[in-house]
Amino acid sequence: MPVAIVIGATGGIGAAIARLLASRGYRLLLVSHSEEKLQAFAGELDVQYFTADATQFDEVEAAAKHAQDLFGHVDSIVNCVGSLILKPAHLTSQKELNSTISLNLNTAFAAIRAANAVLRDSGGSVVLFSSAAARVGLANHEAIAAAKGAIEGLVKSAAATYAGKKIRVNAIAPGLIETPLTEAIWSRPRSAEASKAMHPLGRLGKPEDCASLACWLVDPQNSWITGQIIGVDGGLATLKTS
């Protein structure tokens, strides 16, 4: 059976990915910094878990090696850790920027390093997360756009570096997804309607929209796809309808 590591598994998107992979017969190692939430969710799915700070390279690599020891091999790593900050640059503190870079870029970089450690012999798939904000200019998104833009560069470079080892690296770039992280936006009727209007398909995304693509990307049947940034954004980053 295939083996996947889901980092940030207790978040809205991470949990949806874990549920879908589990339903398709994957053996899973769920990774998060919150042991209480992680233990409960892993128990719900009857899968393994590992507590780690995903911003720390050594802890992510330890999680990956733990999965390898448990299952004998690893096929995929999906990193769903991220954050959201909506402020113009002049109101964003250095601490806030550093935190945004750490939670987004550093965790993605850590996943790539861990993939080299456990996928280098037989290849596999790494799925990271960018954002529509890195692909189209959105006001007050400077910090998150910078961090996610860096991830897009990382995807392309790492895909080239590790192609010879048959390690595929791709990213999903969502629009606004209804998760606990974004609840302050979609839970208020006026901001929810304004956000829907920005997405040409007229609705906000669900975690399952991202999960279905993540599972498709890790599927070995799609092993000729690497270095891609794929939007799951209702057309936000590429379409203008008025």
XYZ file of N, CA and C in Angstrom:
726
model
N 0.845 -1.199 0.000
C 0.000 0.000 0.000
C 0.880 1.250 0.000
N 0.430 2.309 -0.689
C 1.229 3.534 -0.727
C 1.261 4.221 0.629
N 2.344 4.961 0.847
C 2.561 5.649 2.118
C 2.697 7.144 1.857
N 1.968 7.953 2.627
C 2.054 9.406 2.502
C 2.243 10.044 3.869
N 3.019 11.095 3.893
C 3.178 11.937 5.079
C 2.416 13.225 4.816
N 1.528 13.585 5.726
C 0.781 14.831 5.612
C 1.221 15.745 6.744
N 1.902 16.815 6.393
C 2.404 17.782 7.372
C 1.386 18.911 7.486
N 1.057 19.280 8.713
C -0.031 20.235 8.919
C -1.377 19.540 8.806
N -1.429 18.308 9.306
C -2.596 17.454 9.081
C -3.822 17.855 9.881
N -3.684 18.709 10.884
C -4.847 19.080 11.681
C -5.508 20.362 11.199
N -4.944 21.010 10.185
C -5.585 22.179 9.600
C -6.717 21.777 8.678
N -7.464 22.758 8.188
C -8.619 22.468 7.359
C -8.288 21.706 6.095
N -7.296 22.175 5.342
C -6.921 21.503 4.103
C -6.179 20.205 4.402
N -5.269 20.233 5.357
C -4.521 19.027 5.702
C -5.417 17.893 6.140
N -6.424 18.213 6.931
C -7.347 17.176 7.404
C -8.148 16.589 6.249
N -8.572 17.439 5.312
C -9.322 16.946 4.154
C -8.458 16.028 3.303
N -7.199 16.385 3.130
C -6.274 15.544 2.360
C -6.063 14.211 3.068
N -5.848 14.261 4.372
C -5.627 13.023 5.132
C -6.838 12.103 5.033
N -8.025 12.655 5.164
C -9.244 11.834 5.085
C -9.372 11.174 3.709
N -9.101 11.942 2.658
C -9.255 11.389 1.318
C -8.196 10.330 1.030
N -6.968 10.581 1.433
C -5.922 9.581 1.239
C -6.233 8.305 2.016
N -6.694 8.456 3.250
C -7.040 7.284 4.061
C -8.154 6.487 3.398
N -9.134 7.186 2.821
C -10.246 6.498 2.167
C -9.798 5.737 0.929
N -8.643 6.118 0.378
C -8.121 5.465 -0.823
C -7.056 4.418 -0.507
N -6.934 4.090 0.767
C -6.063 2.990 1.149
C -4.630 3.347 1.442
N -4.317 4.630 1.564
C -2.956 5.023 1.903
C -2.668 4.741 3.373
N -1.463 4.327 3.642
C -0.964 4.323 5.011
C -0.386 5.712 5.263
N -0.754 6.301 6.400
C -0.442 7.700 6.639
C 0.374 7.909 7.899
N 1.256 8.912 7.827
C 1.842 9.501 9.023
C 1.404 10.959 9.031
N 0.614 11.321 10.024
C 0.147 12.692 10.169
C 1.114 13.460 11.058
N 1.450 14.665 10.645
C 2.431 15.481 11.369
C 1.822 16.833 11.692
N 1.983 17.261 12.946
C 1.528 18.577 13.381
C 2.254 18.927 14.671
N 2.170 20.198 15.054
C 2.826 20.613 16.297
C 1.928 20.412 17.510
N 0.623 20.253 17.300
C -0.331 20.126 18.402
C -0.610 18.650 18.670
N 0.018 18.104 19.708
C -0.114 16.672 19.959
C -1.542 16.281 20.306
N -2.249 17.107 21.060
C -3.610 16.753 21.468
C -4.523 16.618 20.252
N -4.519 17.611 19.375
C -5.348 17.552 18.161
C -4.897 16.414 17.253
N -3.588 16.266 17.141
C -3.029 15.262 16.242
C -3.396 13.854 16.696
N -3.276 13.605 17.978
C -3.588 12.279 18.511
C -5.061 11.941 18.289
N -5.933 12.921 18.512
C -7.368 12.687 18.327
C -7.697 12.409 16.868
N -7.109 13.187 15.956
C -7.414 13.018 14.542
C -6.831 11.713 14.006
N -5.613 11.394 14.417
C -5.014 10.130 13.992
C -5.829 8.951 14.503
N -6.360 9.072 15.722
C -7.216 8.014 16.254
C -8.495 7.862 15.462
N -9.047 9.003 15.026
C -10.267 8.964 14.213
C -10.036 8.195 12.911
N -8.873 8.412 12.283
C -8.573 7.758 11.001
C -7.874 6.409 11.176
N -7.478 6.108 12.407
C -6.722 4.881 12.693
C -5.418 4.841 11.901
N -4.654 5.945 12.013
C -3.361 6.048 11.330
C -2.302 6.501 12.335
N -1.070 6.541 11.896
C 0.050 6.918 12.746
C 0.237 8.436 12.759
N 0.895 8.931 13.813
C 1.157 10.369 13.881
C 2.528 10.625 14.492
N 3.015 11.863 14.267
C 4.324 12.273 14.768
C 4.248 13.765 15.059
N 4.574 14.156 16.279
C 4.518 15.565 16.659
C 5.826 16.255 16.288
N 5.727 17.359 15.554
C 6.932 18.067 15.118
C 6.602 19.519 14.817
N 7.612 20.358 14.951
C 7.546 21.752 14.521
C 7.993 21.783 13.066
N 7.073 22.027 12.159
C 7.370 21.912 10.727
C 8.305 22.994 10.221
N 8.581 24.015 11.025
C 9.542 25.036 10.607
C 10.987 24.594 10.851
N 11.164 23.494 11.577
C 12.500 23.025 11.938
C 12.900 21.853 11.042
N 13.973 22.033 10.283
C 14.390 21.023 9.316
C 14.612 19.661 9.964
N 15.288 19.640 11.112
C 15.626 18.360 11.723
C 14.383 17.620 12.215
N 13.375 18.350 12.666
C 12.158 17.694 13.152
C 11.335 17.111 12.000
N 11.305 17.799 10.871
C 10.584 17.277 9.713
C 11.305 16.056 9.152
N 12.623 16.125 9.102
C 13.370 14.963 8.624
C 13.200 13.778 9.575
N 13.130 14.044 10.877
C 12.900 12.966 11.846
C 11.528 12.328 11.619
N 10.532 13.147 11.311
C 9.198 12.610 11.018
C 9.230 11.725 9.779
N 9.927 12.181 8.739
C 10.005 11.403 7.504
C 10.718 10.074 7.727
N 11.786 10.106 8.486
C 12.525 8.869 8.762
C 11.713 7.934 9.659
N 10.904 8.515 10.537
C 10.014 7.695 11.362
C 9.011 6.958 10.476
N 8.456 7.647 9.490
C 7.528 6.999 8.557
C 8.229 5.890 7.791
N 9.444 6.144 7.369
C 10.207 5.125 6.636
C 10.453 3.899 7.509
N 10.774 4.136 8.774
C 10.995 3.017 9.694
C 9.700 2.240 9.953
N 8.592 2.959 10.064
C 7.301 2.317 10.339
C 6.825 1.458 9.172
N 6.919 2.014 7.976
C 6.272 1.401 6.820
C 7.238 0.753 5.832
N 8.523 1.019 5.994
C 9.509 0.456 5.082
C 9.819 1.322 3.883
N 8.929 2.250 3.572
C 9.147 3.166 2.455
C 8.189 4.333 2.589
N 8.452 5.405 1.854
C 7.564 6.569 1.782
C 7.394 6.912 0.307
N 6.170 7.218 -0.095
C 5.892 7.547 -1.485
C 5.623 9.027 -1.721
N 5.091 9.707 -0.707
C 4.662 11.095 -0.921
C 4.764 11.899 0.368
N 5.045 13.173 0.193
C 4.998 14.131 1.295
C 4.144 15.304 0.845
N 3.145 15.638 1.646
C 2.283 16.784 1.364
C 2.427 17.771 2.517
N 2.860 18.989 2.205
C 3.007 19.998 3.250
C 1.881 21.017 3.157
N 1.029 21.042 4.182
C -0.130 21.938 4.204
C 0.022 23.066 5.217
N 1.173 23.182 5.835
C 1.368 24.219 6.848
C 1.394 25.588 6.171
N 0.728 26.546 6.776
C 0.729 27.891 6.216
C 0.135 28.881 7.194
N -0.016 30.101 6.732
C -0.586 31.149 7.572
C -1.231 32.179 6.659
N -1.905 33.140 7.261
C -2.538 34.200 6.484
C -2.419 35.503 7.247
N -1.945 36.522 6.561
C -1.895 37.861 7.139
C -2.328 38.842 6.066
N -3.290 39.683 6.379
C -3.820 40.650 5.425
C -3.537 42.061 5.929
N -2.359 42.551 5.543
C -1.925 43.892 5.928
C -1.070 44.466 4.816
N -1.128 45.787 4.618
C -0.165 46.383 3.690
C 1.234 46.314 4.275
N 2.234 46.453 3.433
C 3.623 46.308 3.878
C 3.965 47.274 5.010
N 3.463 48.522 4.928
C 3.879 49.514 5.929
C 3.266 49.251 7.304
N 2.270 48.385 7.387
C 1.688 48.027 8.682
C 2.115 46.633 9.144
N 2.942 45.969 8.364
C 3.411 44.629 8.706
C 4.740 44.738 9.440
N 4.799 44.195 10.649
C 6.031 44.270 11.432
C 7.035 43.237 10.932
N 8.279 43.451 11.302
C 9.300 42.486 10.919
C 9.011 41.124 11.541
N 8.497 41.120 12.763
C 8.141 39.860 13.417
C 7.055 39.138 12.637
N 6.053 39.875 12.165
C 4.976 39.258 11.390
C 5.479 38.708 10.063
N 6.361 39.457 9.414
C 6.930 38.969 8.155
C 7.761 37.719 8.386
N 8.609 37.745 9.415
C 9.444 36.574 9.700
C 8.594 35.340 9.999
N 7.503 35.535 10.738
C 6.614 34.421 11.053
C 5.952 33.882 9.787
N 5.533 34.770 8.897
C 4.899 34.360 7.643
C 5.867 33.573 6.779
N 7.091 34.059 6.676
C 8.117 33.350 5.904
C 8.393 31.977 6.524
N 8.488 31.926 7.838
C 8.804 30.674 8.521
C 7.715 29.636 8.328
N 6.455 30.043 8.533
C 5.353 29.079 8.470
C 5.047 28.618 7.044
N 5.410 29.402 6.074
C 5.114 29.050 4.687
C 6.349 28.548 3.958
N 7.336 29.394 3.753
C 8.518 29.007 2.978
C 9.390 27.991 3.716
N 9.657 28.238 4.988
C 10.555 27.337 5.718
C 9.984 25.926 5.819
N 8.686 25.818 6.033
C 8.090 24.481 6.124
C 8.126 23.773 4.771
N 7.920 24.524 3.693
C 8.017 23.931 2.352
C 9.443 23.465 2.079
N 10.408 24.275 2.454
C 11.814 23.922 2.260
C 12.160 22.676 3.076
N 11.641 22.619 4.290
C 11.890 21.452 5.141
C 11.316 20.192 4.519
N 10.149 20.300 3.879
C 9.539 19.140 3.236
C 10.400 18.644 2.071
N 10.980 19.576 1.320
C 11.864 19.187 0.211
C 13.092 18.460 0.741
N 13.686 18.980 1.788
C 14.861 18.328 2.371
C 14.517 16.924 2.867
N 13.374 16.792 3.521
C 12.964 15.479 4.021
C 12.688 14.516 2.873
N 12.128 15.043 1.788
C 11.857 14.191 0.628
C 13.138 13.604 0.070
N 14.182 14.398 0.017
C 15.455 13.868 -0.470
C 15.955 12.737 0.412
N 15.676 12.832 1.700
C 16.151 11.807 2.630
C 15.418 10.481 2.465
N 14.108 10.525 2.144
C 13.335 9.272 2.145
C 12.813 8.846 0.776
N 12.865 9.738 -0.212
C 12.357 9.384 -1.542
C 13.465 9.173 -2.566
N 14.707 9.419 -2.174
C 15.778 9.467 -3.176
C 16.059 8.125 -3.835
N 15.719 7.021 -3.180
C 16.023 5.710 -3.760
C 14.973 5.246 -4.756
N 13.693 5.534 -4.482
C 12.633 5.032 -5.353
C 11.755 6.119 -5.939
N 12.043 7.389 -5.628
C 11.246 8.483 -6.159
C 9.932 8.657 -5.419
N 9.130 9.595 -5.882
C 7.855 9.863 -5.233
C 7.404 11.280 -5.517
N 6.455 11.747 -4.735
C 5.806 13.033 -4.991
C 5.851 13.934 -3.763
N 6.131 15.209 -4.012
C 6.030 16.236 -2.980
C 4.999 17.246 -3.447
N 4.045 17.554 -2.585
C 3.030 18.559 -2.895
C 3.135 19.683 -1.864
N 3.308 20.896 -2.361
C 3.390 22.079 -1.517
C 2.181 22.976 -1.807
N 2.058 24.048 -1.043
C 0.948 24.973 -1.248
C 1.442 26.390 -1.468
N 1.027 26.956 -2.583
C 1.220 28.367 -2.866
C -0.100 29.079 -2.588
N -0.419 30.090 -3.369
C -1.661 30.835 -3.195
C -1.929 31.640 -4.455
N -3.200 31.869 -4.724
C -3.548 32.770 -5.821
C -2.917 34.143 -5.615
N -2.664 34.508 -4.358
C -2.074 35.817 -4.052
C -0.661 35.957 -4.593
N 0.004 34.846 -4.869
C 1.347 34.905 -5.445
C 1.297 35.074 -6.955
N 0.112 34.928 -7.544
C -0.018 34.902 -8.999
C -0.746 36.110 -9.559
N -1.470 36.818 -8.709
C -2.196 38.017 -9.131
C -2.088 39.029 -7.993
N -1.952 40.293 -8.327
C -1.775 41.303 -7.288
C -3.050 41.545 -6.496
N -3.017 41.244 -5.214
C -4.149 41.477 -4.324
C -3.720 42.457 -3.235
N -4.483 43.489 -3.040
C -4.142 44.487 -2.032
C -4.046 43.864 -0.647
N -3.092 44.324 0.136
C -2.906 43.926 1.537
C -2.446 42.479 1.704
N -1.857 41.918 0.670
C -1.358 40.546 0.722
C 0.165 40.482 0.585
N 0.868 41.565 0.853
C 2.298 41.614 0.555
C 3.102 40.492 1.212
N 2.899 40.260 2.494
C 3.717 39.263 3.202
C 3.427 37.857 2.703
N 2.157 37.506 2.611
C 1.816 36.148 2.190
C 2.145 35.945 0.716
N 1.982 36.990 -0.111
C 2.338 36.871 -1.523
C 3.841 36.659 -1.684
N 4.627 37.335 -0.867
C 6.080 37.164 -0.939
C 6.477 35.748 -0.549
N 5.883 35.241 0.521
C 6.227 33.895 0.985
C 5.787 32.832 -0.017
N 4.585 32.972 -0.536
C 4.071 31.977 -1.476
C 4.772 32.091 -2.831
N 5.133 33.309 -3.222
C 5.903 33.472 -4.452
C 7.238 32.758 -4.362
N 7.848 32.811 -3.187
C 9.106 32.099 -2.977
C 8.907 30.590 -3.092
N 7.774 30.093 -2.616
C 7.479 28.661 -2.737
C 7.367 28.263 -4.202
N 6.777 29.119 -5.024
C 6.667 28.794 -6.445
C 8.047 28.677 -7.090
N 8.953 29.548 -6.717
C 10.324 29.426 -7.203
C 10.988 28.162 -6.700
N 10.739 27.829 -5.443
C 11.281 26.606 -4.851
C 10.791 25.376 -5.598
N 9.510 25.338 -5.923
C 8.943 24.190 -6.635
C 9.687 23.952 -7.941
N 9.871 24.999 -8.720
C 10.489 24.836 -10.038
C 11.946 24.416 -9.931
N 12.671 25.027 -9.015
C 14.083 24.673 -8.867
C 14.251 23.264 -8.311
N 13.483 22.938 -7.266
C 13.602 21.608 -6.664
C 13.151 20.525 -7.638
N 12.128 20.818 -8.437
C 11.680 19.839 -9.434
C 12.803 19.516 -10.406
N 13.570 20.529 -10.775
C 14.699 20.305 -11.675
C 15.835 19.558 -10.970
N 16.124 19.947 -9.743
C 17.229 19.328 -8.996
C 17.006 17.842 -8.782
N 15.792 17.461 -8.410
C 15.529 16.083 -7.981
C 14.849 15.221 -9.045
N 14.701 15.757 -10.248
C 14.069 14.976 -11.314
C 14.843 13.692 -11.595
N 16.157 13.772 -11.510
C 16.977 12.581 -11.756
C 16.755 11.481 -10.739
N 16.222 11.836 -9.584
C 15.901 10.851 -8.552
C 14.424 10.439 -8.609
N 13.737 10.901 -9.648
C 12.306 10.603 -9.844
C 11.444 11.160 -8.712
N 11.915 12.265 -8.112
C 11.115 12.968 -7.111
C 10.394 14.106 -7.814
N 9.083 14.061 -7.814
C 8.266 15.084 -8.449
C 7.871 16.137 -7.410
N 7.919 17.404 -7.805
C 7.581 18.500 -6.901
C 6.575 19.408 -7.597
N 5.408 19.557 -6.998
C 4.352 20.410 -7.534
C 3.715 21.207 -6.404
N 2.944 22.208 -6.778
C 2.239 22.998 -5.753
C 0.829 23.307 -6.198
N -0.031 23.452 -5.221
C -1.414 23.873 -5.402
C -1.516 25.333 -4.964
N -2.199 26.144 -5.779
C -2.341 27.567 -5.463
C -3.824 27.894 -5.278
N -4.321 27.806 -4.060
C -5.758 28.017 -3.842
C -6.144 29.499 -3.857
N -7.429 29.710 -4.093
C -8.044 30.986 -3.771
C -8.466 30.949 -2.316
N -9.536 31.641 -1.995
C -9.997 31.646 -0.601
C -10.737 30.341 -0.312
N -10.194 29.561 0.615
C -10.778 28.283 1.013
C -11.408 28.453 2.399
N -12.588 27.896 2.568
C -13.283 27.998 3.850
C -12.668 27.035 4.865
N -11.743 27.553 5.655
C -11.086 26.783 6.709
C -11.099 27.615 7.988
N -10.737 27.013 9.111
C -10.636 27.805 10.342
C -9.660 28.971 10.217
N -8.599 28.815 9.411
C -7.605 29.877 9.242
C -8.219 31.128 8.616
N -9.181 30.943 7.716
C -9.767 32.072 6.990
C -11.160 32.447 7.492
N -11.557 31.893 8.633
C -12.930 32.074 9.111
C -13.297 33.534 9.328
N -12.326 34.358 9.712
C -12.622 35.775 9.943
C -13.116 36.465 8.677
N -12.775 35.911 7.521
C -13.214 36.493 6.249
C -14.578 35.937 5.844
N -14.672 34.597 5.747
C -15.892 34.016 5.177
C -17.061 33.931 6.157
N -16.805 34.135 7.438
C -17.895 34.049 8.415
C -18.705 35.338 8.497
N -18.206 36.409 7.907
C -18.932 37.681 7.903
C -19.603 37.868 6.548
N -20.909 38.035 6.531
C -21.648 38.051 5.259
C -21.101 39.036 4.228
N -20.772 40.246 4.637
C -20.333 41.247 3.664
C -18.982 40.880 3.058
N -18.047 40.464 3.910
C -16.732 40.104 3.376
C -16.804 38.805 2.584
N -17.694 37.911 2.981
C -17.860 36.663 2.235
C -18.387 36.951 0.833
N -19.366 37.827 0.717
C -19.921 38.159 -0.594
C -18.891 38.870 -1.459
N -18.114 39.764 -0.862
C -17.074 40.459 -1.625
C -16.020 39.467 -2.118
N -15.688 38.504 -1.274
C -14.700 37.496 -1.658
C -15.240 36.592 -2.764
N -16.492 36.191 -2.654
C -17.098 35.371 -3.704
C -17.073 36.096 -5.044
N -17.332 37.399 -5.007
C -17.373 38.187 -6.242
C -16.003 38.239 -6.928
N -14.935 38.043 -6.172
C -13.590 38.053 -6.751
C -13.281 36.754 -7.496
N -14.021 35.704 -7.217
C -13.798 34.395 -7.832
C -14.814 34.208 -8.962
N -14.384 34.141 -10.210
C -15.318 34.076 -11.331
C -16.363 32.969 -11.230
N -16.054 31.861 -10.588
C -17.050 30.800 -10.460
C -18.089 31.079 -9.376
N -17.926 32.189 -8.662
C -18.997 32.656 -7.792
C -19.146 31.969 -6.457
N -18.131 31.259 -6.014
C -18.194 30.664 -4.676
C -16.796 30.600 -4.092
N -16.733 30.368 -2.802
C -15.455 30.145 -2.142
C -15.102 28.669 -2.215
N -13.828 28.371 -2.047
C -13.385 26.990 -2.120
C -13.643 26.225 -0.842
N -13.713 24.921 -0.979
C -13.814 24.010 0.154
C -12.487 23.257 0.286
N -12.136 22.805 1.490
C -10.907 22.016 1.631
C -10.853 20.822 0.689
N -12.010 20.236 0.420
C -12.064 19.070 -0.467
C -11.650 19.402 -1.894
N -11.808 20.676 -2.314
C -11.361 21.079 -3.643
C -9.850 20.908 -3.774
N -9.136 21.253 -2.722
C -7.673 21.087 -2.712
C -7.288 19.626 -2.501
N -8.047 18.931 -1.681
C -7.712 17.542 -1.364
C -7.754 16.665 -2.606
N -8.744 16.872 -3.451
C -8.858 16.022 -4.633
C -7.668 16.198 -5.555
N -7.172 17.438 -5.688
C -6.000 17.668 -6.531
C -4.737 17.120 -5.876
N -4.598 17.301 -4.575
C -3.419 16.772 -3.881
C -3.317 15.267 -4.053
N -4.441 14.576 -3.902
C -4.442 13.119 -4.065
C -4.130 12.724 -5.498
N -4.576 13.512 -6.443
C -4.264 13.251 -7.852
C -2.768 13.426 -8.110
N -2.180 14.443 -7.515
C -0.758 14.712 -7.733
C 0.138 13.634 -7.121
N -0.278 13.040 -6.016
C 0.565 12.004 -5.410
C 0.371 10.644 -6.076
N -0.675 10.496 -6.849
C -0.950 9.226 -7.514
C 0.153 8.917 -8.526
N 0.793 7.763 -8.436
C 1.867 7.430 -9.378
C 1.406 7.340 -10.826
N 0.101 7.228 -11.067
C -0.393 7.257 -12.436
C -0.126 8.605 -13.106
N 0.135 9.623 -12.275
C 0.407 10.967 -12.799
C 1.887 11.321 -12.650
N 2.729 10.326 -12.869
C 4.158 10.462 -12.580
C 4.946 11.240 -13.630
N 4.264 11.797 -14.634
C 4.971 12.619 -15.615
C 4.701 14.103 -15.399
N 4.242 14.446 -14.203
C 3.899 15.833 -13.886
C 4.797 16.329 -12.770
N 5.583 17.347 -13.061
C 6.458 17.921 -12.037
C 6.750 19.382 -12.386
N 7.089 20.150 -11.362
C 7.417 21.554 -11.546
C 6.227 22.440 -11.844
N 5.025 21.990 -11.494
C 3.808 22.723 -11.848
C 3.185 23.422 -10.639
N 2.624 24.602 -10.909
C 1.824 25.323 -9.923
C 0.401 25.314 -10.465
N -0.499 24.634 -9.795
C -1.853 24.441 -10.313
C -2.851 25.207 -9.443
N -3.581 26.099 -10.072
C -4.559 26.902 -9.342
C -5.829 26.134 -9.026
N -6.274 26.269 -7.803
C -7.601 25.776 -7.375
C -8.273 26.995 -6.759
N -8.761 27.858 -7.633
C -9.126 29.209 -7.166
C -10.366 29.780 -7.829
N -11.184 28.934 -8.450
C -12.387 29.448 -9.073
C -12.131 30.474 -10.163
N -10.910 30.491 -10.703
C -10.555 31.431 -11.752
C -9.969 32.726 -11.272
N -9.783 32.897 -9.970
C -9.348 34.163 -9.390
C -8.063 34.698 -10.033
N -7.064 33.849 -10.186
C -5.749 34.334 -10.622
C -5.610 34.493 -12.129
N -6.566 33.965 -12.897
C -6.372 33.959 -14.353
C -7.512 34.538 -15.162
N -8.675 34.748 -14.554
C -9.835 35.178 -15.320
C -10.328 36.548 -14.876
N -10.827 37.309 -15.842
C -11.483 38.577 -15.543
C -12.827 38.556 -16.264
N -13.896 38.626 -15.499
C -15.218 38.457 -16.098
C -16.002 39.770 -16.209
N -15.427 40.857 -15.738
C -16.152 42.138 -15.871
C -15.156 43.280 -15.925
